[in-house]
Tab-separated table of C-alpha atoms in Angstrom:
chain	number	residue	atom	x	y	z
A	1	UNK	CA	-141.243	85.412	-62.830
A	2	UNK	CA	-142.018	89.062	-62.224
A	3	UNK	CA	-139.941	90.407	-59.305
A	4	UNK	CA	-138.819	87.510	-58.448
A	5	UNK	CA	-134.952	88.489	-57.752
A	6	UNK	CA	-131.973	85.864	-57.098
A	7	UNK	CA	-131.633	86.947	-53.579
A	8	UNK	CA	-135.023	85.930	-52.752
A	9	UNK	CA	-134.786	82.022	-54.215
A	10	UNK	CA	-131.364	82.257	-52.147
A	11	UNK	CA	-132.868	83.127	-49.114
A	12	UNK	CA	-135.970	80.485	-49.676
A	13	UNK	CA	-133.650	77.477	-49.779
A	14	UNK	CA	-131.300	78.790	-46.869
A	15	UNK	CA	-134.541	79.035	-44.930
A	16	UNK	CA	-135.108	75.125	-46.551
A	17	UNK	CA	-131.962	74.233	-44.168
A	18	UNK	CA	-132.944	72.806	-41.056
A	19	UNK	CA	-132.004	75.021	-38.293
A	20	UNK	CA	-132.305	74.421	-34.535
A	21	UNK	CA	-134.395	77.167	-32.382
A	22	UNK	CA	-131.519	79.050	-31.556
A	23	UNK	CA	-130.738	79.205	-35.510
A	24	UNK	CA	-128.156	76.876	-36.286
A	25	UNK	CA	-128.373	73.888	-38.499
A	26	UNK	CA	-129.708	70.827	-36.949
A	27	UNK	CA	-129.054	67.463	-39.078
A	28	UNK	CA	-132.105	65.993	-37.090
A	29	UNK	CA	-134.399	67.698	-39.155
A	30	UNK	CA	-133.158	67.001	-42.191
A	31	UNK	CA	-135.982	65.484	-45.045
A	32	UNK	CA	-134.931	64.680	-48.330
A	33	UNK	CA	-132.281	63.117	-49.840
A	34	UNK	CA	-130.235	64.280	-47.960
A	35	UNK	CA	-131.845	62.496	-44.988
A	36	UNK	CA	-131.684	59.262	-46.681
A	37	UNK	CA	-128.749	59.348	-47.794
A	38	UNK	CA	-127.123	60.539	-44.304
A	39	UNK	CA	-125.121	63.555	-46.181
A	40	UNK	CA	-124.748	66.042	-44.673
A	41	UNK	CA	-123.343	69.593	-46.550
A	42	UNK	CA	-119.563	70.086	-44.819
A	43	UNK	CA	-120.936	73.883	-44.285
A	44	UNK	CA	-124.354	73.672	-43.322
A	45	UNK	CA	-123.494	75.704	-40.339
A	46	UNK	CA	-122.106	78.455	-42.176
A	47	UNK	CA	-123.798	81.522	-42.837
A	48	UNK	CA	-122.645	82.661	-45.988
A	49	UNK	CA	-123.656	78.963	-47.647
A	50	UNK	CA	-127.205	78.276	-48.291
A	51	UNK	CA	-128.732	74.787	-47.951
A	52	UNK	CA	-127.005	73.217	-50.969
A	53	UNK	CA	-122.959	73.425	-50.284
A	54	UNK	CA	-123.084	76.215	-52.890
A	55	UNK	CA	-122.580	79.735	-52.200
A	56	UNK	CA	-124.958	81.860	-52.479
A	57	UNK	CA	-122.553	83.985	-55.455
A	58	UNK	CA	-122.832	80.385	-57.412
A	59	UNK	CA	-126.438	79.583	-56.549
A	60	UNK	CA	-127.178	83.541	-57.971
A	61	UNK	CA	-124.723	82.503	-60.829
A	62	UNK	CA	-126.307	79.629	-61.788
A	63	UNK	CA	-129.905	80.864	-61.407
A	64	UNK	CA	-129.050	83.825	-63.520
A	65	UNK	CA	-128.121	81.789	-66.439
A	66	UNK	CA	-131.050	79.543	-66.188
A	67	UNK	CA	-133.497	82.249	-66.249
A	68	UNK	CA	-131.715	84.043	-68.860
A	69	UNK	CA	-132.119	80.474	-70.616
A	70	UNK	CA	-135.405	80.298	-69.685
A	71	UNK	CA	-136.378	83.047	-71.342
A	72	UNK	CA	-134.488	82.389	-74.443
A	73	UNK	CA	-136.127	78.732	-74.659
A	74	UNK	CA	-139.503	80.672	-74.197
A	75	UNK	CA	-139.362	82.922	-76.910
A	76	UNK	CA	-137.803	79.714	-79.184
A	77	UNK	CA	-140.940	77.451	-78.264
A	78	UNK	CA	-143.426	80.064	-79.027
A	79	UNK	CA	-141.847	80.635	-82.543
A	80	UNK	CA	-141.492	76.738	-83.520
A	81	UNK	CA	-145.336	76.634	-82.536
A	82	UNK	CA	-146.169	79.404	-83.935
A	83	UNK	CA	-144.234	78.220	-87.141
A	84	UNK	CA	-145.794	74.874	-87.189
A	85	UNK	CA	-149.149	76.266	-87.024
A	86	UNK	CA	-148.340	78.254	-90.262
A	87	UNK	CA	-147.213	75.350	-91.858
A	88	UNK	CA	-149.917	73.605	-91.369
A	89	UNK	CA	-152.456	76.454	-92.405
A	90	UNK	CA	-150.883	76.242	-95.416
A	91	UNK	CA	-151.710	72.434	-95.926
A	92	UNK	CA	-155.177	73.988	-97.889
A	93	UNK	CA	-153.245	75.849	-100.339
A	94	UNK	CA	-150.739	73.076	-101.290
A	95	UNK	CA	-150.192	72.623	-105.158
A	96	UNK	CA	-149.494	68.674	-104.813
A	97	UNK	CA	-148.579	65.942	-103.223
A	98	UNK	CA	-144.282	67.329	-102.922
A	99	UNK	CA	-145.651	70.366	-101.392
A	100	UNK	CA	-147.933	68.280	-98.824
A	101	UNK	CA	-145.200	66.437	-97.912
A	102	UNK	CA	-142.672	69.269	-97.551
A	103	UNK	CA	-145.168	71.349	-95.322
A	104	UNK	CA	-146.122	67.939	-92.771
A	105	UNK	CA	-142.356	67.593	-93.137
A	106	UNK	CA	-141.496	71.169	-91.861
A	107	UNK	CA	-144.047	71.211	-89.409
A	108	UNK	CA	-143.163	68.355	-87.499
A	109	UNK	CA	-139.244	69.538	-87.290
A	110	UNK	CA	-141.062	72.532	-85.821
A	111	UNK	CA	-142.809	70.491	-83.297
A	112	UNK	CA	-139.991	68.002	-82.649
A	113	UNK	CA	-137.542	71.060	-82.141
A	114	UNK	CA	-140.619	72.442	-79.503
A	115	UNK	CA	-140.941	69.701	-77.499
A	116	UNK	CA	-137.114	69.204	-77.503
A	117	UNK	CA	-137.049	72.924	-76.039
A	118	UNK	CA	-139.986	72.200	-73.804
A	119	UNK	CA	-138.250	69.228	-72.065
A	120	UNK	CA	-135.060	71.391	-71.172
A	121	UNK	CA	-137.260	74.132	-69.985
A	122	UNK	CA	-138.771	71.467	-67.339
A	123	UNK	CA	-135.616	70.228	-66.762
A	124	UNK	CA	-134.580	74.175	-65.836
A	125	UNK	CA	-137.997	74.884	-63.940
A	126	UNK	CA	-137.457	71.897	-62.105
A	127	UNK	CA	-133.561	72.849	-60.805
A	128	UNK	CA	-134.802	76.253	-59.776
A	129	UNK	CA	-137.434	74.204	-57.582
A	130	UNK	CA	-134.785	72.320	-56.330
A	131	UNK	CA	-132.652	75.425	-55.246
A	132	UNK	CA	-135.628	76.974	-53.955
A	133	UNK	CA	-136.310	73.765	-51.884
A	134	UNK	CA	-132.656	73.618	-50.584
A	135	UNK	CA	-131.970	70.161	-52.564
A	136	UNK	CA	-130.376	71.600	-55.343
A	137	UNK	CA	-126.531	70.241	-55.794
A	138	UNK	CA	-126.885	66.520	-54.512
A	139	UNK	CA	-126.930	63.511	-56.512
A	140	UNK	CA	-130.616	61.728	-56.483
A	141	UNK	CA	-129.432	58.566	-56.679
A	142	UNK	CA	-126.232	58.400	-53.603
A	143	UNK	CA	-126.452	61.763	-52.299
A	144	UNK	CA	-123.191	63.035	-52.855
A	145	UNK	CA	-122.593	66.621	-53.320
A	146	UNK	CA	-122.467	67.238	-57.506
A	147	UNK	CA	-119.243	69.459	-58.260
A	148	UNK	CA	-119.980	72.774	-59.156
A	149	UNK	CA	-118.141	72.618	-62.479
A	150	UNK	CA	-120.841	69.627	-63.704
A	151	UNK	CA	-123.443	71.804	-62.285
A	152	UNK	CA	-122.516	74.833	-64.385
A	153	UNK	CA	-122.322	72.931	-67.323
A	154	UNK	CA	-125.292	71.037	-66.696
A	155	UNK	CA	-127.477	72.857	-64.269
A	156	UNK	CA	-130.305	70.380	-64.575
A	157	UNK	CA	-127.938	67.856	-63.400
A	158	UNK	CA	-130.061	65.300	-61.351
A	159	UNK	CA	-126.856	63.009	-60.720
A	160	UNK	CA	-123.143	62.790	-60.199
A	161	UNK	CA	-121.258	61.825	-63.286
A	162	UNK	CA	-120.765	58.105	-61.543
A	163	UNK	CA	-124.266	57.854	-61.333
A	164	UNK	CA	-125.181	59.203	-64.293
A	165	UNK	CA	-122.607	56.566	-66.078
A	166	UNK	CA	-124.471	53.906	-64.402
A	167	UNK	CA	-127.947	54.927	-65.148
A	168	UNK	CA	-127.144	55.105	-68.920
A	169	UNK	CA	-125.162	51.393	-68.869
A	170	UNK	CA	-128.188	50.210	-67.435
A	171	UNK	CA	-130.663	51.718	-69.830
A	172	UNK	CA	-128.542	50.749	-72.780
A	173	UNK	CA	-128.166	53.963	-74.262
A	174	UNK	CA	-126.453	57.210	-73.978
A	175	UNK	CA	-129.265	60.143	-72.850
A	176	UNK	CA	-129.341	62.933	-71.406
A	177	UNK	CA	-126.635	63.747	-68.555
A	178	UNK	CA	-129.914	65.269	-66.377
């Protein structure tokens, strides 16, 4: 987003923290899952920590890399589209049946390779909603705090790794650690 600076979605989700009139945190007004889940972040009070128990140098951190990730999956989804629309233009001109097949064929790794691209954008859009909404960092499922570590290597990280083992026992099948 144009001038949209890291500092700014920092100081949207410490503003997302509930604070009291006289400024400090109050855990009565806390929404969320958060709320639910009757966690509370050990530093909420604390002024250099936003709303998430991240501070604010790791929320910048990690919302630098997702934009610069951002904008690398941008420029990625626009070329696979744009590629699969060539491929297909060329479905007129095709000598035979091999080169029909060989042009579908490319065009839908194109389009598979898009949409794989397009889901981890969401999944990215989404996390940067969450840190601007002062939920970013907590597991969706127990509310525990998610360790920074998982976090940087997964910053669309919905769950804690407990969780997350769980949710793919139950589903059968190993997917996505989101």
């Amino acid at each position: 987003m144009p001038g949209d600076s890291a500092g700014a979605d920092v100081g949207r989700a410490r503003m997302a923290l509930p604070r009291d009139p006289a400024g400090g945190f109050d855990p009565t007004r806390l929404t969320g899952v958060n709320a639910l889940a009757g966690v509370l972040p050990e530093n909420a009070g604390n002024s250099q920590e936003i709303g998430m128990s991240l501070s604010e140098q790791q929320v910048v951190g990690l919302l630098t890399g997702m934009r610069e990730r951002l904008a690398v999956l941008e420029e990625e989804i626009g070329r696979k589209l744009g590629d699969s629309a060539d491929d297909l233009s060329m479905l007129d001109r095709v000598g035979d049946s091999g080169d029909f097949s060989n042009a579908i064929a490319s065009s839908e790794v194109d389009l598979s390779e898009a949409l794989r691209d397009i889901e981890e954008w969401r999944g990215l859009r989404g996390a940067m909603r969450r840190i601007d909404e002062g939920r970013y960092g907590f597991c969706v499922d127990c509310g525990v705090e998610i360790p920074f570590a998982r976090l940087q290597a997964q910053p669309v990280a919905l769950r804690c790794v407990d969780c997350q083992s769980r949710a793919e026992r139950s589903s059968g099948a190993h997917s996505s650690t989101m």
